[in-house]
Amino acid sequence: QKEVEQNSGPLSVPEGAIASLNCTYSDRGSQSFFWYRQYSGKSPELIMSIYSNGDKEDGRFTAQLNKASQYVSLLIRDSQPSDSATYLCAVLRNNAGNMLTFGGGTRLMVKP
Amino acid sequence: GAVVSQHPSWVICKSGTSVKIECRSLDFQATTMFWYRQFPKQSLMLMATSNEGSKATYEQGVEKDKFLINHASLTLSTLTVTSAHPEDSSFYICSASWLWDTEAFFGQGTRLTVV
C-alpha cells in the first residue's frame, strides 16, 4: 500500500461544476495535510493546508479532513479551465521531521 | 507565502559534464531543503533531504556520488549533477521549509537537458 494514494485521473468536469479530488493516507499518526497544484512544466504551488478534522474553506477551494477514515479531499467550486492542472496531496507523517510524502497526483481537466 | 528561488531555470549541457543547480530561500531560513526529480507525466520523486551543516540523506536508488548536495547555509542548497548523461535529463525541483510540521515551498524548478 502506498503511503499517500490518489486517483491519477484524468478527472474531467465541465466549467462551473464542482471538482472533487480525493486522497487517502496510510500513517494514522499523520498530522498535517497539504494540497499543491502543479501546472505542466511548472513546480508545485501550495493551495491549502489543513491540520484538524472538518472543512477549511479558502475562496473557491475547500479542504476536508477525516482522520478516522484517513482521507483528505479538495473541492473546487465553480471550476474554471485555468484550474486544469495536476493536484498533489501531501502528508506530513508523524516522526518524519518536516519531510512531506506526496501522492501521485490527480490530473484535473476543466472543459469550457 | 515564502519565496524559494531556484537557478538556473533551464540548462543544456554536454554529456560527461557537470551541472550545478542552486536553491535559495529568500525570506526565511530553511532548516531543511529537499531535492526532487520529475520525469514527464510522472509524479515528484524525492531524491534527497538536506539539512544545513550536515550530510544529505539520499533516497534509495539515488547515487550520492553522482548527485552531490551541499547545504552550506540556512538559505542555500546546491545540487550538482556530475558526469551528466542523457538519462539524467529531467525536471529538478527543490523545496524548503523552516520549521517542523510546516508546509514546504517550492522553487521554480530547473529543466536539465543533457545532449
PDB file of C-alpha atoms in Angstrom:
ATOM      1  CA  GLN A   1       0.000   0.000   0.000  1.00  0.00           C
ATOM      2  CA  LYS A   2       1.326   3.397  -0.958  1.00  0.00           C
ATOM      3  CA  GLU A   3       1.716   5.872   1.846  1.00  0.00           C
ATOM      4  CA  VAL A   4      -0.364   8.513   0.074  1.00  0.00           C
ATOM      5  CA  GLU A   5      -2.740   7.468  -2.675  1.00  0.00           C
ATOM      6  CA  GLN A   6      -4.597   9.469  -5.267  1.00  0.00           C
ATOM      7  CA  ASN A   7      -6.534   8.515  -8.342  1.00  0.00           C
ATOM      8  CA  SER A   8      -4.339   9.558 -11.244  1.00  0.00           C
ATOM      9  CA  GLY A   9      -7.320  10.633 -13.356  1.00  0.00           C
ATOM     10  CA  PRO A  10      -7.810  12.441 -15.547  1.00  0.00           C
ATOM     11  CA  LEU A  11     -10.838  13.857 -13.796  1.00  0.00           C
ATOM     12  CA  SER A  12     -12.877  15.764 -16.298  1.00  0.00           C
ATOM     13  CA  VAL A  13     -15.500  18.287 -15.204  1.00  0.00           C
ATOM     14  CA  PRO A  14     -17.414  20.958 -17.099  1.00  0.00           C
ATOM     15  CA  GLU A  15     -16.732  24.604 -16.447  1.00  0.00           C
ATOM     16  CA  GLY A  16     -18.693  25.863 -13.456  1.00  0.00           C
ATOM     17  CA  ALA A  17     -19.047  22.440 -11.840  1.00  0.00           C
ATOM     18  CA  ILE A  18     -17.568  21.247  -8.571  1.00  0.00           C
ATOM     19  CA  ALA A  19     -14.394  19.205  -8.862  1.00  0.00           C
ATOM     20  CA  SER A  20     -13.783  16.729  -6.063  1.00  0.00           C
ATOM     21  CA  LEU A  21     -10.300  15.382  -5.528  1.00  0.00           C
ATOM     22  CA  ASN A  22      -9.594  12.649  -3.010  1.00  0.00           C
ATOM     23  CA  CYS A  23      -6.554  11.362  -1.190  1.00  0.00           C
ATOM     24  CA  THR A  24      -6.016   8.583   1.334  1.00  0.00           C
ATOM     25  CA  TYR A  25      -3.019   8.040   3.559  1.00  0.00           C
ATOM     26  CA  SER A  26      -1.728   5.078   5.478  1.00  0.00           C
ATOM     27  CA  ASP A  27       0.018   6.559   8.510  1.00  0.00           C
ATOM     28  CA  ARG A  28      -2.673   7.118  11.124  1.00  0.00           C
ATOM     29  CA  GLY A  29      -0.321   9.352  13.083  1.00  0.00           C
ATOM     30  CA  SER A  30      -0.054  11.924  10.293  1.00  0.00           C
ATOM     31  CA  GLN A  31      -0.750  15.421  11.498  1.00  0.00           C
ATOM     32  CA  SER A  32      -0.547  17.867   8.623  1.00  0.00           C
ATOM     33  CA  PHE A  33      -2.004  17.739   5.153  1.00  0.00           C
ATOM     34  CA  PHE A  34      -1.474  19.884   2.100  1.00  0.00           C
ATOM     35  CA  TRP A  35      -2.794  20.302  -1.399  1.00  0.00           C
ATOM     36  CA  TYR A  36      -0.470  21.528  -4.135  1.00  0.00           C
ATOM     37  CA  ARG A  37      -1.333  22.445  -7.706  1.00  0.00           C
ATOM     38  CA  GLN A  38       1.146  21.781 -10.490  1.00  0.00           C
ATOM     39  CA  TYR A  39       0.749  23.103 -13.984  1.00  0.00           C
ATOM     40  CA  SER A  40       2.513  21.243 -16.752  1.00  0.00           C
ATOM     41  CA  GLY A  41       6.191  22.119 -16.815  1.00  0.00           C
ATOM     42  CA  LYS A  42       5.987  24.128 -13.610  1.00  0.00           C
ATOM     43  CA  SER A  43       6.794  23.381  -9.995  1.00  0.00           C
ATOM     44  CA  PRO A  44       4.059  22.754  -7.424  1.00  0.00           C
ATOM     45  CA  GLU A  45       2.412  25.632  -5.604  1.00  0.00           C
ATOM     46  CA  LEU A  46       0.670  25.359  -2.275  1.00  0.00           C
ATOM     47  CA  ILE A  47      -3.107  25.784  -2.365  1.00  0.00           C
ATOM     48  CA  MET A  48      -4.360  24.649   1.010  1.00  0.00           C
ATOM     49  CA  SER A  49      -3.181  23.240   4.291  1.00  0.00           C
ATOM     50  CA  ILE A  50      -5.364  21.500   6.851  1.00  0.00           C
ATOM     51  CA  TYR A  51      -4.491  20.181  10.261  1.00  0.00           C
ATOM     52  CA  SER A  52      -7.719  19.279  12.062  1.00  0.00           C
ATOM     53  CA  ASN A  53     -10.827  17.298  11.186  1.00  0.00           C
ATOM     54  CA  GLY A  54     -13.521  19.095   9.288  1.00  0.00           C
ATOM     55  CA  ASP A  55     -13.649  21.596   6.483  1.00  0.00           C
ATOM     56  CA  LYS A  56     -11.420  24.533   5.690  1.00  0.00           C
ATOM     57  CA  GLU A  57     -12.505  26.998   3.066  1.00  0.00           C
ATOM     58  CA  ASP A  58     -10.430  29.468   1.080  1.00  0.00           C
ATOM     59  CA  GLY A  59     -12.200  31.145  -1.792  1.00  0.00           C
ATOM     60  CA  ARG A  60     -13.340  28.503  -4.262  1.00  0.00           C
ATOM     61  CA  PHE A  61     -11.316  25.819  -2.522  1.00  0.00           C
ATOM     62  CA  THR A  62     -12.440  23.669   0.394  1.00  0.00           C
ATOM     63  CA  ALA A  63     -10.204  21.108   2.017  1.00  0.00           C
ATOM     64  CA  GLN A  64     -11.810  18.339   4.046  1.00  0.00           C
ATOM     65  CA  LEU A  65     -10.031  16.108   6.533  1.00  0.00           C
ATOM     66  CA  ASN A  66     -11.263  12.946   8.177  1.00  0.00           C
ATOM     67  CA  LYS A  67      -8.525  11.435  10.297  1.00  0.00           C
ATOM     68  CA  ALA A  68     -10.657   8.484  11.420  1.00  0.00           C
ATOM     69  CA  SER A  69     -11.096   7.399   7.811  1.00  0.00           C
ATOM     70  CA  GLN A  70      -7.649   8.621   6.824  1.00  0.00           C
ATOM     71  CA  TYR A  71      -8.681  10.676   3.882  1.00  0.00           C
ATOM     72  CA  VAL A  72      -8.363  14.244   2.821  1.00  0.00           C
ATOM     73  CA  SER A  73     -10.180  15.845  -0.067  1.00  0.00           C
ATOM     74  CA  LEU A  74     -10.163  19.060  -2.046  1.00  0.00           C
ATOM     75  CA  LEU A  75     -13.276  20.595  -3.527  1.00  0.00           C
ATOM     76  CA  ILE A  76     -13.039  23.235  -6.213  1.00  0.00           C
ATOM     77  CA  ARG A  77     -16.254  25.160  -6.724  1.00  0.00           C
ATOM     78  CA  ASP A  78     -17.123  26.932  -9.958  1.00  0.00           C
ATOM     79  CA  SER A  79     -14.303  25.156 -11.755  1.00  0.00           C
ATOM     80  CA  GLN A  80     -12.518  27.164 -14.421  1.00  0.00           C
ATOM     81  CA  PRO A  81     -10.410  25.999 -17.358  1.00  0.00           C
ATOM     82  CA  SER A  82      -7.466  27.641 -15.586  1.00  0.00           C
ATOM     83  CA  ASP A  83      -7.899  25.109 -12.781  1.00  0.00           C
ATOM     84  CA  SER A  84      -6.813  22.381 -15.188  1.00  0.00           C
ATOM     85  CA  ALA A  85      -3.636  21.012 -13.619  1.00  0.00           C
ATOM     86  CA  THR A  86      -2.320  18.135 -11.565  1.00  0.00           C
ATOM     87  CA  TYR A  87      -3.248  18.301  -7.896  1.00  0.00           C
ATOM     88  CA  LEU A  88      -0.850  16.759  -5.427  1.00  0.00           C
ATOM     89  CA  CYS A  89      -1.846  15.647  -1.976  1.00  0.00           C
ATOM     90  CA  ALA A  90       0.986  15.798   0.563  1.00  0.00           C
ATOM     91  CA  VAL A  91       1.120  14.443   4.080  1.00  0.00           C
ATOM     92  CA  LEU A  92       3.491  15.288   6.891  1.00  0.00           C
ATOM     93  CA  ARG A  93       3.855  11.992   8.635  1.00  0.00           C
ATOM     94  CA  ASN A  94       4.411  11.621  12.328  1.00  0.00           C
ATOM     95  CA  ASN A  95       8.079  11.358  13.258  1.00  0.00           C
ATOM     96  CA  ALA A  96       9.195  12.263   9.754  1.00  0.00           C
ATOM     97  CA  GLY A  97      10.517  15.676  10.663  1.00  0.00           C
ATOM     98  CA  ASN A  98       9.394  18.108   8.017  1.00  0.00           C
ATOM     99  CA  MET A  99       9.522  15.747   5.071  1.00  0.00           C
ATOM    100  CA  LEU A 100       6.375  15.624   3.014  1.00  0.00           C
ATOM    101  CA  THR A 101       5.136  12.462   1.399  1.00  0.00           C
ATOM    102  CA  PHE A 102       3.378  13.127  -1.884  1.00  0.00           C
ATOM    103  CA  GLY A 103       0.673  11.218  -3.633  1.00  0.00           C
ATOM    104  CA  GLY A 104       0.990  10.544  -7.332  1.00  0.00           C
ATOM    105  CA  GLY A 105      -1.307  13.429  -8.189  1.00  0.00           C
ATOM    106  CA  THR A 106      -4.679  13.696  -9.899  1.00  0.00           C
ATOM    107  CA  ARG A 107      -4.897  15.373 -13.254  1.00  0.00           C
ATOM    108  CA  LEU A 108      -7.921  17.652 -13.465  1.00  0.00           C
ATOM    109  CA  MET A 109      -9.339  18.816 -16.773  1.00  0.00           C
ATOM    110  CA  VAL A 110     -11.982  21.529 -16.760  1.00  0.00           C
ATOM    111  CA  LYS A 111     -13.726  21.735 -20.106  1.00  0.00           C
ATOM    112  CA  PRO A 112     -15.251  25.021 -21.312  1.00  0.00           C
TER     113      PRO A 112
ATOM    114  CA  GLY B   1       3.940  32.504   1.119  1.00  0.00           C
ATOM    115  CA  ALA B   2       7.645  32.151   1.473  1.00  0.00           C
ATOM    116  CA  VAL B   3       9.855  32.529  -1.588  1.00  0.00           C
ATOM    117  CA  VAL B   4      12.252  29.885  -2.806  1.00  0.00           C
ATOM    118  CA  SER B   5      14.398  30.763  -5.788  1.00  0.00           C
ATOM    119  CA  GLN B   6      15.984  28.139  -7.979  1.00  0.00           C
ATOM    120  CA  HIS B   7      18.630  28.827 -10.592  1.00  0.00           C
ATOM    121  CA  PRO B   8      19.021  28.213 -13.448  1.00  0.00           C
ATOM    122  CA  SER B   9      15.519  27.661 -14.794  1.00  0.00           C
ATOM    123  CA  TRP B  10      16.825  25.579 -17.633  1.00  0.00           C
ATOM    124  CA  VAL B  11      20.186  24.300 -18.737  1.00  0.00           C
ATOM    125  CA  ILE B  12      21.541  22.310 -21.622  1.00  0.00           C
ATOM    126  CA  CYS B  13      24.847  20.565 -21.136  1.00  0.00           C
ATOM    127  CA  LYS B  14      27.030  18.099 -22.937  1.00  0.00           C
ATOM    128  CA  SER B  15      27.202  14.511 -21.821  1.00  0.00           C
ATOM    129  CA  GLY B  16      30.006  13.993 -19.320  1.00  0.00           C
ATOM    130  CA  THR B  17      29.967  17.499 -17.908  1.00  0.00           C
ATOM    131  CA  SER B  18      28.695  18.605 -14.509  1.00  0.00           C
ATOM    132  CA  VAL B  19      25.860  20.965 -13.757  1.00  0.00           C
ATOM    133  CA  LYS B  20      25.198  22.869 -10.549  1.00  0.00           C
ATOM    134  CA  ILE B  21      21.691  23.928  -9.527  1.00  0.00           C
ATOM    135  CA  GLU B  22      21.133  26.437  -6.736  1.00  0.00           C
ATOM    136  CA  CYS B  23      18.189  26.652  -4.386  1.00  0.00           C
ATOM    137  CA  ARG B  24      17.813  29.713  -2.180  1.00  0.00           C
ATOM    138  CA  SER B  25      15.255  30.639   0.438  1.00  0.00           C
ATOM    139  CA  LEU B  26      14.890  34.393   0.010  1.00  0.00           C
ATOM    140  CA  ASP B  27      12.887  35.494   3.017  1.00  0.00           C
ATOM    141  CA  PHE B  28      13.343  32.777   5.585  1.00  0.00           C
ATOM    142  CA  GLN B  29      15.959  30.436   6.945  1.00  0.00           C
ATOM    143  CA  ALA B  30      15.387  26.921   5.715  1.00  0.00           C
ATOM    144  CA  THR B  31      16.151  24.220   8.235  1.00  0.00           C
ATOM    145  CA  THR B  32      15.626  21.624   5.579  1.00  0.00           C
ATOM    146  CA  MET B  33      15.723  21.585   1.821  1.00  0.00           C
ATOM    147  CA  PHE B  34      14.503  18.796  -0.389  1.00  0.00           C
ATOM    148  CA  TRP B  35      15.512  17.873  -3.911  1.00  0.00           C
ATOM    149  CA  TYR B  36      13.081  16.202  -6.281  1.00  0.00           C
ATOM    150  CA  ARG B  37      13.247  14.927  -9.799  1.00  0.00           C
ATOM    151  CA  GLN B  38      10.271  14.672 -12.080  1.00  0.00           C
ATOM    152  CA  PHE B  39      10.172  12.905 -15.425  1.00  0.00           C
ATOM    153  CA  PRO B  40       7.473  13.815 -17.962  1.00  0.00           C
ATOM    154  CA  LYS B  41       3.970  12.857 -16.873  1.00  0.00           C
ATOM    155  CA  GLN B  42       5.258  11.317 -13.675  1.00  0.00           C
ATOM    156  CA  SER B  43       4.992  12.391 -10.073  1.00  0.00           C
ATOM    157  CA  LEU B  44       7.651  14.050  -7.973  1.00  0.00           C
ATOM    158  CA  MET B  45      10.365  11.708  -6.835  1.00  0.00           C
ATOM    159  CA  LEU B  46      12.269  12.700  -3.722  1.00  0.00           C
ATOM    160  CA  MET B  47      15.985  12.391  -4.305  1.00  0.00           C
ATOM    161  CA  ALA B  48      17.438  13.645  -1.036  1.00  0.00           C
ATOM    162  CA  THR B  49      16.846  15.629   2.110  1.00  0.00           C
ATOM    163  CA  SER B  50      19.367  18.266   3.011  1.00  0.00           C
ATOM    164  CA  ASN B  51      19.869  19.802   6.445  1.00  0.00           C
ATOM    165  CA  GLU B  52      22.149  22.773   6.919  1.00  0.00           C
ATOM    166  CA  GLY B  53      25.624  21.805   8.006  1.00  0.00           C
ATOM    167  CA  SER B  54      25.181  18.070   7.717  1.00  0.00           C
ATOM    168  CA  LYS B  55      25.355  15.438   5.031  1.00  0.00           C
ATOM    169  CA  ALA B  56      22.334  14.950   2.863  1.00  0.00           C
ATOM    170  CA  THR B  57      20.154  11.901   3.264  1.00  0.00           C
ATOM    171  CA  TYR B  58      19.584  10.207  -0.064  1.00  0.00           C
ATOM    172  CA  GLU B  59      16.605   8.115  -1.030  1.00  0.00           C
ATOM    173  CA  GLN B  60      17.098   4.534  -2.035  1.00  0.00           C
ATOM    174  CA  GLY B  61      18.380   4.197  -5.561  1.00  0.00           C
ATOM    175  CA  VAL B  62      19.794   7.728  -5.791  1.00  0.00           C
ATOM    176  CA  GLU B  63      23.562   7.774  -6.307  1.00  0.00           C
ATOM    177  CA  LYS B  64      25.080  10.167  -3.798  1.00  0.00           C
ATOM    178  CA  ASP B  65      28.342  10.360  -5.710  1.00  0.00           C
ATOM    179  CA  LYS B  66      26.526  11.411  -8.839  1.00  0.00           C
ATOM    180  CA  PHE B  67      24.131  13.885  -7.261  1.00  0.00           C
ATOM    181  CA  LEU B  68      26.208  15.970  -4.899  1.00  0.00           C
ATOM    182  CA  ILE B  69      24.264  18.080  -2.444  1.00  0.00           C
ATOM    183  CA  ASN B  70      25.738  20.870  -0.377  1.00  0.00           C
ATOM    184  CA  HIS B  71      23.732  22.793   2.186  1.00  0.00           C
ATOM    185  CA  ALA B  72      26.296  25.267   3.420  1.00  0.00           C
ATOM    186  CA  SER B  73      23.940  27.837   4.894  1.00  0.00           C
ATOM    187  CA  LEU B  74      20.369  28.191   6.053  1.00  0.00           C
ATOM    188  CA  THR B  75      19.450  29.900   2.796  1.00  0.00           C
ATOM    189  CA  LEU B  76      21.342  27.979   0.158  1.00  0.00           C
ATOM    190  CA  SER B  77      21.499  24.392  -1.017  1.00  0.00           C
ATOM    191  CA  THR B  78      23.110  23.217  -4.230  1.00  0.00           C
ATOM    192  CA  LEU B  79      22.671  20.088  -6.285  1.00  0.00           C
ATOM    193  CA  THR B  80      25.487  19.149  -8.656  1.00  0.00           C
ATOM    194  CA  VAL B  81      24.795  16.536 -11.285  1.00  0.00           C
ATOM    195  CA  THR B  82      28.200  15.092 -12.028  1.00  0.00           C
ATOM    196  CA  SER B  83      29.171  13.448 -15.306  1.00  0.00           C
ATOM    197  CA  ALA B  84      25.702  14.027 -16.646  1.00  0.00           C
ATOM    198  CA  HIS B  85      24.205  11.624 -19.170  1.00  0.00           C
ATOM    199  CA  PRO B  86      21.127  11.958 -21.369  1.00  0.00           C
ATOM    200  CA  GLU B  87      19.133   9.792 -18.948  1.00  0.00           C
ATOM    201  CA  ASP B  88      19.691  12.480 -16.295  1.00  0.00           C
ATOM    202  CA  SER B  89      17.611  14.868 -18.371  1.00  0.00           C
ATOM    203  CA  SER B  90      14.695  15.763 -16.158  1.00  0.00           C
ATOM    204  CA  PHE B  91      12.951  18.499 -14.208  1.00  0.00           C
ATOM    205  CA  TYR B  92      14.744  19.078 -10.916  1.00  0.00           C
ATOM    206  CA  ILE B  93      12.848  20.881  -8.178  1.00  0.00           C
ATOM    207  CA  CYS B  94      13.901  21.991  -4.732  1.00  0.00           C
ATOM    208  CA  SER B  95      11.694  22.819  -1.801  1.00  0.00           C
ATOM    209  CA  ALA B  96      12.395  24.329   1.579  1.00  0.00           C
ATOM    210  CA  SER B  97      10.738  24.535   4.952  1.00  0.00           C
ATOM    211  CA  TRP B  98      11.726  26.401   8.059  1.00  0.00           C
ATOM    212  CA  LEU B  99      10.004  24.658  10.914  1.00  0.00           C
ATOM    213  CA  TRP B 100       8.938  21.204  11.829  1.00  0.00           C
ATOM    214  CA  ASP B 101       5.417  20.347  10.789  1.00  0.00           C
ATOM    215  CA  THR B 102       5.081  23.097   8.227  1.00  0.00           C
ATOM    216  CA  GLU B 103       4.427  23.140   4.526  1.00  0.00           C
ATOM    217  CA  ALA B 104       7.258  23.216   2.030  1.00  0.00           C
ATOM    218  CA  PHE B 105       7.644  25.897  -0.597  1.00  0.00           C
ATOM    219  CA  PHE B 106       8.967  25.017  -3.985  1.00  0.00           C
ATOM    220  CA  GLY B 107      11.490  26.656  -6.251  1.00  0.00           C
ATOM    221  CA  GLN B 108      10.616  27.233  -9.880  1.00  0.00           C
ATOM    222  CA  GLY B 109      12.381  24.087 -10.996  1.00  0.00           C
ATOM    223  CA  THR B 110      15.300  23.502 -13.351  1.00  0.00           C
ATOM    224  CA  ARG B 111      14.827  21.715 -16.618  1.00  0.00           C
ATOM    225  CA  LEU B 112      18.042  19.880 -17.403  1.00  0.00           C
ATOM    226  CA  THR B 113      18.719  18.563 -20.891  1.00  0.00           C
ATOM    227  CA  VAL B 114      21.856  16.545 -21.445  1.00  0.00           C
ATOM    228  CA  VAL B 115      22.878  16.182 -25.078  1.00  0.00           C
TER     229      VAL B 115
END
